[in-house]
């Protein structure tokens, strides 16, 4: 079968690899219907995180179950399933505590999955899914083709945006500023509105992304950054800053922007994977009673909650996919996201 392999920075190829096989009783084999490129896939693509040897890549996919191991009970052949961006058993103490990204038995797509075989990546024709009962979420059929982008968004970006909103403690009537206009930031706007925020400030300099932010519920757009951006947020929030600020980038600059845009007593919810060394300035946080809460999003636990709203059309996270390419054009998919020509690229095997 075909699958995406990263060989080195900016060297992304579709290679012919061995078909996956059931290797434990808890496995499923999923035929991928759609996958996508994540902002975090760009870190190895750009060489910011090293690639020591060629390996499979991609961690967001939806598909149809083709085979299951003898111990699998929750998914069956023919089911349409959403895979979160990691593997988890959904039963261990960390999973039960709502932190399935820290599953005691889990692992990462494209990484060493601790279960006896090198894990498949999501950007391929098929994927072996370890711990299928805990990892996969079944979507009852029939599934219309135009539902696929929204369902795929639940594998990562929608749940991650939701985690920022939940971590910040958004309540009805809150003012919220969102730092970052990538797919996660845009989904964070959806989540903020869904949880009842009434003032939603999108911090974005790109006209197309500003338009999507407004469609998703942003009431204001702030294009300025740094001190000017903070001043604009304060002007829109009675002079004090936003009740909740969602940090969806992961750089020193974006975390600084988020903390300084938060009102005294407010909370930053952060989900941007830290790159570029953001460190928390404890004294300014202390002086203004600003909290910081968040981390890698345990999206598996959010899929069932968000799924009805996606299926009803109440929320439309699938709109973040503004380019669709065949899997064989995966190199162009990475380039388009790297050069910010596309917000997020959907791949069809
Ligand atoms: Zn677990």
PDB file of C-alpha atoms and ligand atoms in Angstrom, residues 88-92 95 103-105, ligand 1:
ATOM      1  CA  UNK A  88      -5.142   5.141  24.190  1.00  0.00           C
ATOM      2  CA  UNK A  89      -6.923   2.369  26.068  1.00  0.00           C
ATOM      3  CA  UNK A  90      -9.558   4.750  27.512  1.00  0.00           C
ATOM      4  CA  UNK A  91      -9.590   2.656  30.709  1.00  0.00           C
ATOM      5  CA  UNK A  92      -6.392   3.362  32.703  1.00  0.00           C
ATOM      6  CA  UNK A  95      -7.629   8.091  30.818  1.00  0.00           C
ATOM      7  CA  UNK A 103      -2.523   6.908  28.734  1.00  0.00           C
ATOM      8  CA  UNK A 104      -0.359   4.418  30.602  1.00  0.00           C
ATOM      9  CA  UNK A 105      -0.596   2.020  27.645  1.00  0.00           C
TER      10      UNK A 105
HETATM   11 ZN1  LIG B   1      -5.236   4.921  29.267  1.00  0.00          ZN
END
